[in-house]
Amino acid sequence: MEGDGSDSPVTIKNIERELICPACKELFTHPLILPCQHSICHKCVKELLLTLDDSFNDVGSDNSNQSSPRLRLPSPSMDKIDRINRPGWKRNSLTPRTTIFPCPGCEHDVDLGERGINGLFRNFTLETIVERYRQAARAATAIMCDLCKPPPQESTKSCMDCSASYCNECFKIYHPWGTVKAQHEYVGPTTNFRPKILMCPEHETERINMYCELCRRPVCHLCKLGGNHSNHRVTTMSSAYKTLKEKLSKDIDYLIGKESQVKSQISELNLLMKETECNGERAKEEAITHFEKLFEILEERKSSVLKAIDSSKKLRLDKFQTQMEEYRGLLENNGLVGYAQEVLKETDQSCFVQTAKQLHLRIQKATESLKSFRPAAQTSFEDYVVNTSKQTELLGELSFFSSGIDVPEINEEQSKVYNNALINWQHPEKDKADSYVLEYRKINRDDEMLSWNEVEVCGTSKIIQDLENSSTYAFRVRAYKGSICSPCSRELILHTPPAPVFSFLFDEKCGYNNEHLLLNLKRDRVESRAGYNLLLAAERIQVGYYTSLDYIIGDTGITKGKHFWAFRVEPYSYLVKVGVASSDKLQEWLRSPRDAVSPRYEQDSGHDSGSEDACFDSSQPFTLVTIGMKKFFIPKSPTSSNDPENRVLPMPTSIGIFLDYDKGKVSFYDMDHMKCLYERQVDCSHTLYPAFALMGSGGIQLEEPITAKYLEYQENM
């Protein structure tokens, strides 16, 4: 049985979301378990079924889609529900006939079958948790005794057999010592009374004692013998309880163990919400700006058009006014006619003739205009009608446009990680993007991904610093233009070196043979020209000649800690040896180079052609591996296969060496995938130096640390 609900109120209150019915959006009341395993209030199931019944009755004669059970329909009348909820109700016309309805939790159709609601289990566990929540929410409200005379006392315990709460006095009265009731089970004060035994809803007199694995629900033995579960696989209730409890416990432990990941993803979601809010506001501002520009253009065009119409109107009115005044002059005693009448009164012939000639021409012209009347201007403004049909259509289609920003792609060949990470990307629409956001995050060994770190970049490359050693990182980039951003690029996965990068240059003094080796001014590249002098003197050679190894070392030694360095061996190299060597061994080699490079000198170094039966020293003051002819040769080992096909690998583009001085171990890595190709113990009792040796034509280039100057150099290239 359940306890007295003494769980932490804070814990109970934090799960409120799980205690809300998906139908009524309130705390569960007598929840029932649907076939889809979601829970819903008892009254909500009835409401849904009655609502669907009413819907089918109202539109039974129609083929309308409104009868779909997935539509949100009005609730049934409360009198119907009350009649169904009354004690002793029987299945009749008020009983819901519909048995199929959409689950409010998952929206999948569930079929209650012939028994309908009666075939559903009551979720007592959920009901108990809801009751705990209610008690936590009303902690200050006491549960009163059900048997006290008014005024009732505060209850101290509840009897699960009597389904009632009692104060101390009433409990003693109704559960006297020595009677059957004294054996009743009691708990702390509660209003949630659950049956002691779960009975089968299909066989009401049978208790639940098995679990159907196919239907995922408890059943009784009659259900298995001849009921709906006769052909289903069932297990005992105790076995199902143990199995499900173990699974649930493991799932809970897993989620609790992922709490930091959940919190980081919540933080990421909060950042995304803030970013969405900012981008939304920025998009609104840009939209307003675009519309304001349209308004300015429309106002400007409106002013220009109205000004042109006003000018044309004024010009035409002036012409009409002038023409009208001319015609008014043709009236008697007005204008031209009146003036002619006054001229006719002149009696002096000379003066009359002088004035009458010009006046006669004007009258003749006026007479002709009377015969063919033509207005001085047009009244129509059809040439000034603004045609906005095309613009109206365009404005009607005004909408959001595709960002037009192509997805940038990270250039895997130009992106790499060494002491820092250098990420390069390409963008076809480079001029259209205002900026880029480079995102990166660490991937843990169990594929747990932390939240993304963001860096805003104006160009198409970026150096990321302060990455953890021996870690895996994911990188991606997206382009921005205003508030519009492109989708993220495909992620690039890079692995950081297993230790901090050890910086050194080639030593031009200790053992450096300038006749055979060519060192550049930066001292980060060396080439072998050992065969040049031999070819010049080839005419004098009559017998075989053995060409020696030419050694060159780093200018800085290692006396403690973990260190990593990388380099590239030129593909044309014939024979190159790389690794580490102690100071005393180097003195021995450089003091007697001819003997030191004998093919049978050191069998256990892995760089020789010594006898097969030579013993392997578990720890020696040097370790060198052989690289040549585009191959990487794994040294011989007594603990692994020495077959040639197992010892020869393709030469990596870049090779890394990891020296753990404190543990006395050296490892060789493929830098492209940060994969260890070979490792072995090395004697670290003396100072160790990066060591290299070349025979015949060959070249070695040290990897340059990734710095800001490196980035500027790459951009200039």
XYZ file of C-alpha atoms in Angstrom:
717
model
C 0.000 0.000 0.000
C 0.974 3.602 -0.429
C 2.541 5.584 2.379
C 1.144 8.601 4.079
C 2.261 11.005 1.394
C 5.291 12.325 3.268
C 7.275 12.872 0.080
C 8.846 16.259 -0.404
C 6.228 18.800 -1.499
C 8.790 20.455 -3.749
C 9.319 17.186 -5.629
C 5.584 16.642 -5.997
C 4.947 20.196 -7.193
C 7.633 19.877 -9.856
C 5.702 17.125 -11.665
C 2.419 19.025 -12.026
C 2.664 18.826 -15.822
C 2.371 15.028 -15.638
C -0.771 15.235 -13.502
C -2.898 17.247 -15.948
C -5.623 15.510 -17.948
C -5.061 16.125 -21.703
C -8.826 16.549 -22.207
C -9.973 18.945 -19.465
C -6.511 20.421 -18.744
C -7.130 20.011 -15.015
C -5.792 17.630 -12.387
C -6.865 14.039 -13.018
C -10.070 12.884 -11.341
C -10.503 9.087 -11.255
C -8.159 8.581 -14.225
C -8.713 5.624 -16.547
C -6.013 3.918 -18.636
C -6.868 3.898 -22.349
C -5.688 1.073 -24.679
C -2.937 3.423 -25.939
C -1.656 3.577 -22.319
C -2.518 7.269 -21.890
C -4.720 8.281 -18.969
C -7.850 10.429 -19.024
C -10.442 11.421 -16.445
C -13.466 9.150 -16.071
C -15.861 12.025 -16.697
C -13.830 13.193 -19.719
C -14.202 9.801 -21.420
C -17.977 9.994 -20.962
C -18.081 13.553 -22.265
C -16.115 12.581 -25.371
C -18.309 9.579 -26.133
C -21.579 11.448 -25.528
C -20.356 14.375 -27.612
C -19.601 12.055 -30.502
C -23.017 10.377 -30.102
C -24.750 13.751 -30.294
C -22.653 14.694 -33.297
C -23.539 11.515 -35.181
C -27.233 11.930 -34.360
C -27.261 15.576 -35.527
C -25.606 14.899 -38.852
C -26.508 11.241 -39.338
C -28.351 11.942 -42.578
C -25.533 14.049 -43.989
C -22.197 13.043 -45.435
C -20.539 16.110 -43.991
C -17.010 15.956 -42.635
C -18.356 17.575 -39.481
C -19.108 14.100 -38.138
C -15.393 13.345 -37.921
C -14.499 12.257 -34.387
C -11.381 14.422 -34.530
C -13.369 17.657 -34.503
C -13.673 19.618 -31.279
C -17.370 19.424 -30.514
C -19.525 21.114 -27.891
C -19.879 19.342 -24.566
C -23.032 17.291 -23.916
C -25.714 18.565 -21.627
C -24.885 18.110 -17.959
C -28.192 16.351 -17.250
C -27.111 13.442 -19.449
C -23.813 13.119 -17.607
C -25.559 13.394 -14.245
C -27.961 10.603 -15.177
C -25.078 8.383 -16.257
C -23.089 9.146 -13.108
C -25.978 8.302 -10.751
C -25.529 5.085 -8.755
C -27.170 2.016 -10.251
C -27.420 3.367 -13.791
C -27.909 0.758 -16.486
C -26.911 0.619 -20.113
C -29.794 2.180 -22.041
C -30.370 4.892 -24.602
C -28.281 7.288 -22.526
C -25.291 4.949 -22.562
C -22.734 6.105 -25.146
C -23.071 3.945 -28.237
C -19.814 5.161 -29.786
C -16.734 3.228 -28.653
C -14.087 4.764 -30.956
C -12.715 8.232 -30.259
C -9.361 10.056 -30.608
C -7.138 9.953 -27.546
C -6.552 13.558 -26.400
C -2.975 12.632 -25.522
C -1.705 11.077 -28.766
C -4.649 11.794 -31.140
C -4.731 8.146 -32.247
C -8.126 6.461 -32.416
C -8.813 4.103 -29.517
C -11.522 1.457 -29.469
C -13.059 0.649 -26.082
C -14.709 -2.508 -27.410
C -18.032 -3.971 -26.324
C -17.625 -3.175 -22.624
C -16.845 0.464 -23.306
C -15.803 2.426 -20.230
C -16.364 -0.625 -18.023
C -13.428 -2.349 -19.707
C -10.911 0.313 -18.668
C -8.604 0.047 -15.667
C -8.565 2.805 -13.104
C -5.065 4.274 -12.729
C -4.747 4.059 -8.954
C -1.037 4.904 -8.976
C -1.634 8.148 -10.839
C -4.625 8.873 -8.640
C -2.461 8.493 -5.522
C 0.208 10.818 -6.893
C -2.445 13.411 -7.755
C -3.737 13.163 -4.199
C -0.216 13.746 -2.890
C 0.014 16.795 -5.081
C -3.312 18.108 -3.817
C -2.172 17.617 -0.224
C 1.111 19.377 -0.932
C -0.800 22.233 -2.561
C -3.118 22.577 0.441
C -0.610 21.685 3.159
C -2.260 24.149 5.530
C -5.697 22.545 5.041
C -6.300 19.637 7.416
C -8.389 16.533 6.616
C -11.238 16.388 9.142
C -12.675 13.322 10.874
C -15.651 11.801 9.002
C -17.324 10.372 12.130
C -17.050 13.221 14.645
C -20.077 15.098 15.822
C -20.015 18.766 14.845
C -17.634 20.409 15.085
C -15.414 17.653 13.592
C -11.864 17.168 14.842
C -8.783 16.981 12.673
C -8.170 13.407 11.506
C -5.006 11.562 12.469
C -5.381 8.453 10.293
C -7.473 7.015 7.484
C -8.775 3.447 7.243
C -8.295 1.944 3.803
C -10.903 -0.782 4.488
C -13.587 1.646 5.721
C -12.629 4.381 3.209
C -12.952 6.976 5.961
C -10.747 9.295 8.036
C -10.779 9.299 11.858
C -9.519 11.297 14.777
C -7.894 9.277 17.576
C -11.067 8.980 19.644
C -13.330 7.960 16.771
C -10.790 5.438 15.511
C -10.797 3.705 18.911
C -14.589 3.696 18.983
C -15.097 2.254 15.476
C -12.061 -0.065 15.576
C -12.308 -1.616 19.066
C -9.493 -3.830 20.211
C -10.047 -7.556 19.717
C -12.512 -7.163 16.817
C -12.110 -7.745 13.073
C -12.018 -3.994 12.432
C -8.935 -3.718 14.618
C -7.125 -5.613 11.854
C -8.016 -2.969 9.232
C -5.172 -1.274 7.405
C -4.741 2.391 8.175
C -2.463 5.142 6.844
C -1.994 8.826 7.450
C -4.857 11.239 6.685
C -5.847 11.006 3.022
C -8.859 11.422 0.756
C -7.614 8.853 -1.733
C -8.976 5.396 -0.946
C -7.923 2.672 -3.310
C -8.979 -0.988 -3.269
C -6.572 -3.435 -1.694
C -6.928 -5.859 -4.600
C -7.122 -4.885 -8.285
C -10.057 -6.709 -9.895
C -10.504 -7.575 -13.559
C -12.906 -5.156 -15.302
C -14.161 -7.959 -17.606
C -14.519 -10.605 -14.881
C -15.491 -8.526 -11.880
C -15.096 -11.354 -9.342
C -11.587 -12.285 -10.461
C -8.452 -10.590 -9.221
C -5.665 -9.507 -11.534
C -2.741 -11.932 -11.414
C -1.114 -11.897 -14.887
C 0.221 -9.405 -17.415
C -0.442 -9.590 -21.163
C 2.770 -8.642 -22.979
C 0.968 -8.098 -26.292
C -1.753 -5.770 -24.992
C 0.484 -4.380 -22.219
C -2.220 -4.597 -19.582
C -3.005 -6.711 -16.470
C -5.399 -9.646 -16.954
C -6.941 -12.434 -14.849
C -6.727 -16.185 -15.448
C -10.177 -16.237 -17.128
C -8.960 -13.683 -19.679
C -6.144 -16.068 -20.518
C -8.234 -19.255 -20.530
C -11.084 -18.210 -22.763
C -11.128 -14.460 -23.088
C -9.601 -11.975 -25.516
C -6.076 -12.848 -24.349
C -6.249 -16.630 -24.799
C -3.684 -16.611 -27.627
C -1.536 -13.857 -26.202
C 1.734 -14.250 -24.385
C 1.332 -13.542 -20.687
C 3.646 -13.517 -17.693
C 3.143 -13.549 -13.958
C 2.398 -10.277 -12.239
C 5.499 -10.577 -10.049
C 7.707 -11.140 -13.101
C 6.135 -8.207 -14.940
C 6.492 -6.059 -11.837
C 10.174 -6.930 -11.496
C 10.952 -6.457 -15.183
C 9.115 -3.158 -15.574
C 10.488 -1.810 -12.306
C 14.047 -2.638 -13.373
C 13.520 -0.991 -16.773
C 11.951 2.080 -15.216
C 14.725 2.334 -12.610
C 17.397 2.072 -15.298
C 15.650 4.697 -17.421
C 15.355 7.034 -14.439
C 19.007 6.496 -13.506
C 20.005 7.211 -17.101
C 18.004 10.444 -17.179
C 19.390 11.508 -13.803
C 22.890 10.790 -15.104
C 22.135 13.004 -18.101
C 21.007 15.918 -15.936
C 23.959 18.075 -16.977
C 23.194 17.369 -20.643
C 19.524 18.226 -20.130
C 20.468 21.477 -18.385
C 22.864 22.389 -21.186
C 20.170 21.690 -23.778
C 17.702 23.779 -21.777
C 20.274 26.576 -21.782
C 20.650 26.111 -25.523
C 16.868 26.320 -25.961
C 16.805 29.509 -23.872
C 19.484 30.971 -26.120
C 17.521 29.905 -29.194
C 14.401 31.562 -27.778
C 16.319 34.787 -27.155
C 17.850 34.593 -30.609
C 14.398 33.991 -32.125
C 13.009 36.987 -30.256
C 15.873 39.222 -31.389
C 15.665 37.989 -34.984
C 11.886 38.472 -34.959
C 12.209 42.078 -33.791
C 14.946 42.691 -36.335
C 12.782 41.200 -39.086
C 9.895 43.496 -38.058
C 12.186 46.524 -38.171
C 13.452 45.552 -41.603
C 9.898 44.988 -42.857
C 8.872 48.410 -41.548
C 11.900 49.943 -43.262
C 10.976 48.312 -46.584
C 7.379 49.507 -46.336
C 8.487 53.001 -45.383
C 10.670 53.073 -48.486
C 7.665 52.025 -50.549
C 5.598 54.754 -48.880
C 8.288 57.345 -49.687
C 8.377 56.254 -53.322
C 4.572 56.353 -53.542
C 4.417 59.794 -51.917
C 7.063 61.092 -54.282
C 5.279 59.685 -57.327
C 1.938 60.927 -56.019
C 3.292 64.464 -55.629
C 4.836 64.377 -59.112
C 1.647 63.078 -60.775
C -0.640 65.566 -59.016
C 1.705 68.422 -59.931
C 1.615 67.423 -63.617
C -2.193 67.205 -63.567
C -2.504 70.637 -61.915
C -0.151 72.203 -64.492
C -2.093 70.726 -67.396
C -5.402 71.824 -65.883
C -4.178 75.417 -65.395
C -2.862 75.621 -68.965
C -6.138 74.373 -70.415
C -8.248 76.717 -68.282
C -6.112 79.647 -69.412
C -6.685 78.714 -73.040
C -10.417 78.407 -72.498
C -10.481 81.731 -70.683
C -8.684 83.477 -73.557
C -10.989 81.919 -76.153
C -14.053 82.862 -74.131
C -12.946 86.490 -73.876
C -12.428 86.586 -77.637
C -15.949 85.327 -78.247
C -17.393 87.815 -75.785
C -15.807 90.540 -77.913
C -18.040 89.507 -80.786
C -21.175 90.518 -78.907
C -22.869 93.865 -79.693
C -21.447 96.805 -77.776
C -18.774 94.552 -76.445
C -15.193 94.027 -77.336
C -14.337 93.862 -81.037
C -17.845 94.572 -82.319
C -18.265 97.580 -80.056
C -14.881 98.847 -81.109
C -15.829 98.424 -84.832
C -19.077 100.275 -84.220
C -17.142 103.191 -82.794
C -14.745 103.185 -85.772
C -17.711 103.423 -88.170
C -18.552 106.793 -86.575
C -15.266 108.232 -87.923
C -16.005 110.824 -90.684
C -12.442 111.561 -91.723
C -11.741 109.230 -94.604
C -7.993 109.131 -94.163
C -8.200 108.258 -90.495
C -10.935 105.697 -91.111
C -8.970 103.882 -93.796
C -5.872 103.859 -91.592
C -7.753 101.999 -88.793
C -10.396 100.054 -90.708
C -7.993 97.843 -92.720
C -6.518 96.014 -89.663
C -9.918 95.951 -87.964
C -11.462 94.340 -91.029
C -8.889 91.528 -90.944
C -9.645 90.824 -87.292
C -13.401 90.733 -87.954
C -12.906 88.390 -90.907
C -10.874 86.069 -88.702
C -13.565 86.136 -85.990
C -16.199 85.417 -88.626
C -14.301 82.353 -89.833
C -14.010 81.059 -86.253
C -17.763 81.291 -85.894
C -18.195 79.113 -88.961
C -15.834 76.357 -87.599
C -15.973 76.427 -83.780
C -13.125 74.546 -82.094
C -12.376 74.608 -78.354
C -8.908 75.886 -77.532
C -8.102 72.841 -75.362
C -9.279 69.293 -74.504
C -11.382 68.628 -71.460
C -10.335 64.993 -71.164
C -7.418 63.953 -68.900
C -7.208 60.450 -70.276
C -3.488 60.880 -70.838
C -3.078 61.506 -67.117
C -4.706 58.303 -65.833
C -2.218 56.500 -63.565
C -1.904 52.850 -64.552
C -1.245 50.889 -61.340
C -2.514 47.491 -62.457
C 0.974 46.009 -62.700
C 2.093 47.579 -59.433
C -1.143 46.526 -57.719
C -0.555 42.953 -58.816
C 3.010 43.067 -57.521
C 1.925 44.604 -54.226
C -0.756 41.959 -53.896
C 1.931 39.331 -54.232
C 4.161 41.094 -51.735
C 5.388 38.400 -49.378
C 8.445 36.988 -47.694
C 11.074 35.878 -50.107
C 13.529 33.021 -49.823
C 16.676 34.170 -48.094
C 18.642 33.515 -51.246
C 21.642 32.792 -49.052
C 23.261 29.546 -50.027
C 24.393 27.199 -47.312
C 28.124 27.688 -46.698
C 30.208 24.534 -46.857
C 33.227 23.883 -44.654
C 36.346 23.065 -46.688
C 37.621 19.844 -45.106
C 40.965 19.968 -46.928
C 41.795 23.453 -45.664
C 40.374 22.904 -42.170
C 42.518 21.209 -39.562
C 43.363 21.093 -35.895
C 46.807 21.247 -34.294
C 47.604 23.547 -31.393
C 44.412 25.396 -32.403
C 41.627 24.655 -34.859
C 41.577 26.356 -38.258
C 38.167 26.258 -39.954
C 37.786 27.390 -43.572
C 34.534 27.481 -45.486
C 33.308 28.391 -48.933
C 30.233 30.391 -49.838
C 29.103 30.888 -53.459
C 27.099 33.972 -52.486
C 29.948 35.521 -50.498
C 29.019 39.107 -51.396
C 25.418 38.641 -50.247
C 26.244 37.582 -46.678
C 26.836 40.271 -44.066
C 28.516 37.896 -41.632
C 28.857 34.294 -40.567
C 28.406 32.459 -37.288
C 30.789 29.595 -36.619
C 29.460 27.127 -34.064
C 31.435 24.415 -32.313
C 30.936 22.054 -29.408
C 32.673 19.162 -27.724
C 31.417 15.606 -28.194
C 31.943 13.356 -25.202
C 32.899 9.712 -25.524
C 29.338 8.511 -24.938
C 28.208 10.761 -27.831
C 26.911 13.300 -25.336
C 26.905 16.680 -27.051
C 27.255 19.879 -25.094
C 25.701 23.192 -26.085
C 27.045 25.037 -29.118
C 29.566 27.862 -28.753
C 29.084 30.684 -31.254
C 31.630 33.032 -32.828
C 30.656 35.793 -35.251
C 33.006 36.022 -38.239
C 33.201 38.558 -41.050
C 35.416 36.473 -43.349
C 35.374 32.831 -44.410
C 37.899 31.416 -41.940
C 38.439 31.415 -38.197
C 40.931 30.112 -35.639
C 39.389 28.548 -32.531
C 41.632 28.477 -29.483
C 41.601 26.836 -26.045
C 40.287 23.461 -27.209
C 40.777 20.525 -24.864
C 43.386 17.905 -25.731
C 42.383 14.374 -26.757
C 38.837 15.519 -27.516
C 36.400 15.440 -30.408
C 34.721 18.619 -31.647
C 31.942 19.305 -34.141
C 32.010 22.470 -36.256
C 29.330 24.059 -38.439
C 28.729 27.482 -39.957
C 25.774 29.529 -41.189
C 25.531 32.788 -43.131
C 23.638 35.911 -42.082
C 22.162 38.754 -44.074
C 20.347 41.102 -41.747
C 17.920 39.000 -39.726
C 17.881 36.240 -42.347
C 20.209 33.320 -41.873
C 20.981 30.315 -43.999
C 20.642 26.747 -42.729
C 23.690 25.348 -40.969
C 26.371 23.651 -43.013
C 27.171 19.977 -42.717
C 29.075 19.339 -39.506
C 32.833 18.754 -39.599
C 34.247 16.438 -36.932
C 37.858 17.047 -35.842
C 39.952 15.358 -33.161
C 42.425 17.362 -31.097
C 45.938 16.004 -30.369
C 46.414 13.866 -27.249
C 48.806 16.410 -25.675
C 49.895 20.061 -25.975
C 51.826 20.869 -29.155
C 55.615 20.861 -28.720
C 57.253 23.639 -30.723
C 60.795 23.234 -32.042
C 62.906 23.752 -35.156
C 65.567 21.621 -36.810
C 68.985 21.929 -35.139
C 71.516 23.279 -37.649
C 74.516 22.530 -35.433
C 74.278 19.182 -33.674
C 75.199 16.523 -36.252
C 73.820 18.497 -39.195
C 75.527 17.442 -42.451
C 75.204 20.388 -44.823
C 76.751 18.390 -47.665
C 73.884 15.899 -47.668
C 71.032 17.878 -46.102
C 69.505 21.181 -47.178
C 67.825 23.207 -44.400
C 65.664 26.219 -45.233
C 66.061 29.595 -43.531
C 63.061 29.067 -41.234
C 64.582 25.727 -40.124
C 61.233 23.959 -40.401
C 61.995 22.028 -43.602
C 64.854 19.713 -44.498
C 65.634 17.947 -47.779
C 68.120 15.206 -48.556
C 70.492 15.586 -51.473
C 72.708 12.688 -50.502
C 72.996 11.145 -53.952
C 74.105 14.286 -55.820
C 77.870 14.015 -55.190
C 77.720 10.299 -55.806
C 76.212 10.862 -59.242
C 78.933 13.383 -60.117
C 81.556 10.740 -59.334
C 79.606 7.852 -60.802
C 82.134 7.263 -63.633
C 84.726 6.177 -61.057
C 82.423 3.728 -59.240
C 82.993 0.097 -60.132
C 81.671 -1.620 -56.973
C 78.557 -1.378 -54.804
C 78.351 1.459 -52.331
C 76.200 1.794 -49.216
C 74.677 5.245 -48.675
C 74.455 6.199 -45.008
C 71.591 7.758 -43.047
C 71.901 11.466 -42.367
C 70.476 12.475 -38.973
C 68.959 15.764 -37.903
C 67.266 16.476 -34.547
C 65.081 19.088 -32.924
C 66.743 22.042 -31.222
C 64.773 21.512 -27.965
C 64.893 18.508 -25.641
C 62.185 16.985 -23.434
C 62.712 16.060 -19.798
C 59.119 15.732 -18.499
C 55.422 15.894 -19.336
C 53.323 15.037 -22.392
C 54.164 16.497 -25.801
C 52.913 16.192 -29.374
C 54.375 17.353 -32.670
C 53.518 16.724 -36.309
C 55.228 16.841 -39.693
C 54.773 15.875 -43.341
C 57.025 13.515 -45.270
C 57.252 14.347 -48.964
C 55.666 11.613 -51.146
C 58.844 11.279 -53.274
C 60.962 10.366 -50.218
C 62.849 7.086 -50.558
C 63.642 6.337 -46.907
C 62.909 8.484 -43.859
C 63.101 7.554 -40.178
C 61.214 9.553 -37.552
C 60.815 9.257 -33.808
C 62.685 10.139 -30.611
C 66.182 9.470 -29.318
C 67.977 10.136 -26.043
C 70.915 12.505 -25.814
C 73.473 9.739 -25.137
C 72.273 7.626 -28.071
C 72.455 10.654 -30.377
C 76.051 11.304 -29.322
C 76.855 7.699 -30.162
C 75.227 7.923 -33.588
C 76.664 11.292 -34.512
C 80.150 10.420 -33.251
C 80.359 7.229 -35.334
C 77.767 7.617 -38.084
C 79.157 4.889 -40.327
C 78.855 2.201 -37.658
C 75.689 3.599 -36.199
C 73.822 3.228 -39.441
C 74.882 -0.297 -40.169
C 71.922 -2.364 -41.370
C 72.442 -4.717 -38.430
C 73.024 -2.054 -35.787
C 69.781 -2.064 -33.779
C 67.221 -4.805 -34.258
C 64.784 -3.586 -31.654
C 64.334 -0.073 -32.962
C 62.051 -1.155 -35.731
C 64.051 0.717 -38.358
C 66.541 -1.941 -39.355
C 67.056 -5.016 -41.433
C 68.573 -7.037 -38.590
C 68.269 -10.743 -38.048
C 64.865 -12.197 -37.344
C 66.047 -14.027 -34.244
C 67.304 -10.899 -32.515
C 65.859 -10.188 -29.101
C 63.499 -7.261 -28.581
C 64.318 -4.888 -25.756
C 61.165 -3.802 -23.931
C 62.573 -0.329 -23.318
C 65.359 1.386 -25.266
C 66.737 4.937 -25.426
C 65.254 5.584 -28.868
C 62.342 4.603 -31.130
C 62.251 5.263 -34.861
C 59.792 4.118 -37.523
C 60.465 3.882 -41.232
C 58.588 5.827 -43.898
C 59.304 5.640 -47.606
C 57.876 5.099 -51.070
C 54.503 6.436 -49.812
C 54.323 3.713 -47.136
C 54.379 3.625 -43.345
C 56.208 0.577 -41.981
C 55.146 -0.822 -38.596
C 58.250 -2.014 -36.685
C 58.596 -5.692 -35.863
C 57.175 -6.807 -32.549
C 57.259 -10.111 -30.618
C 53.603 -9.635 -29.579
C 52.039 -9.040 -32.998
C 52.058 -10.424 -36.511
C 55.223 -9.602 -38.473
C 53.764 -10.473 -41.872
C 54.669 -7.794 -44.426
C 51.035 -7.146 -45.359
C 50.236 -6.381 -41.707
C 53.256 -4.115 -41.207
C 52.833 -1.875 -44.270
C 50.285 0.960 -44.231
C 49.617 3.842 -46.626
C 51.658 6.889 -45.650
C 49.459 9.495 -43.901
C 49.434 13.016 -45.263
C 50.645 14.257 -41.905
C 52.236 12.213 -39.110
C 52.120 13.033 -35.402
C 54.290 11.830 -32.527
C 53.031 11.736 -28.937
C 55.643 11.383 -26.203
C 54.543 10.708 -22.633
C 57.876 11.216 -20.887
C 56.571 10.422 -17.408
C 55.148 7.040 -18.501
C 58.007 6.320 -20.901
C 55.812 5.777 -23.960
C 55.935 7.089 -27.532
C 53.063 6.823 -30.064
C 52.811 7.543 -33.780
C 49.568 9.053 -35.151
C 47.786 9.539 -38.444
C 47.013 13.256 -38.144
C 44.155 13.162 -40.664
C 42.061 10.983 -38.341
C 44.083 11.400 -35.102
C 44.459 7.612 -35.055
C 47.295 5.845 -33.264
C 49.231 3.631 -35.704
C 51.964 2.309 -33.403
C 53.225 2.761 -29.851
C 55.931 1.314 -27.614
C 57.928 1.952 -24.466
C 61.042 4.122 -24.546
C 63.772 4.719 -21.948
C 63.308 8.262 -20.588
C 66.264 8.309 -18.190
C 67.958 10.993 -20.322
C 66.773 14.007 -22.297
C 64.819 12.965 -25.393
C 64.902 14.850 -28.697
C 62.723 14.639 -31.805
C 64.900 12.682 -34.229
C 64.829 12.342 -38.010
C 67.020 10.541 -40.546
C 67.012 10.574 -44.343
C 68.561 8.320 -46.968
C 68.469 9.101 -50.649
C 66.085 11.746 -51.898
C 63.482 12.912 -49.400
C 62.014 15.824 -47.493
C 60.403 16.591 -44.139
C 58.236 19.628 -43.362
C 57.336 20.455 -39.742
C 53.717 21.412 -39.186
C 53.444 25.110 -38.502
C 51.481 26.056 -35.373
C 48.127 27.631 -36.199
C 48.255 31.311 -35.238
C 46.748 34.570 -36.469
C 49.795 35.085 -38.697
C 49.171 31.638 -40.163
C 45.623 32.705 -41.016
C 46.830 35.919 -42.679
C 49.317 33.868 -44.695
C 46.564 31.466 -45.808
C 44.350 34.382 -46.887
C 47.197 35.938 -48.886
C 47.788 32.615 -50.587
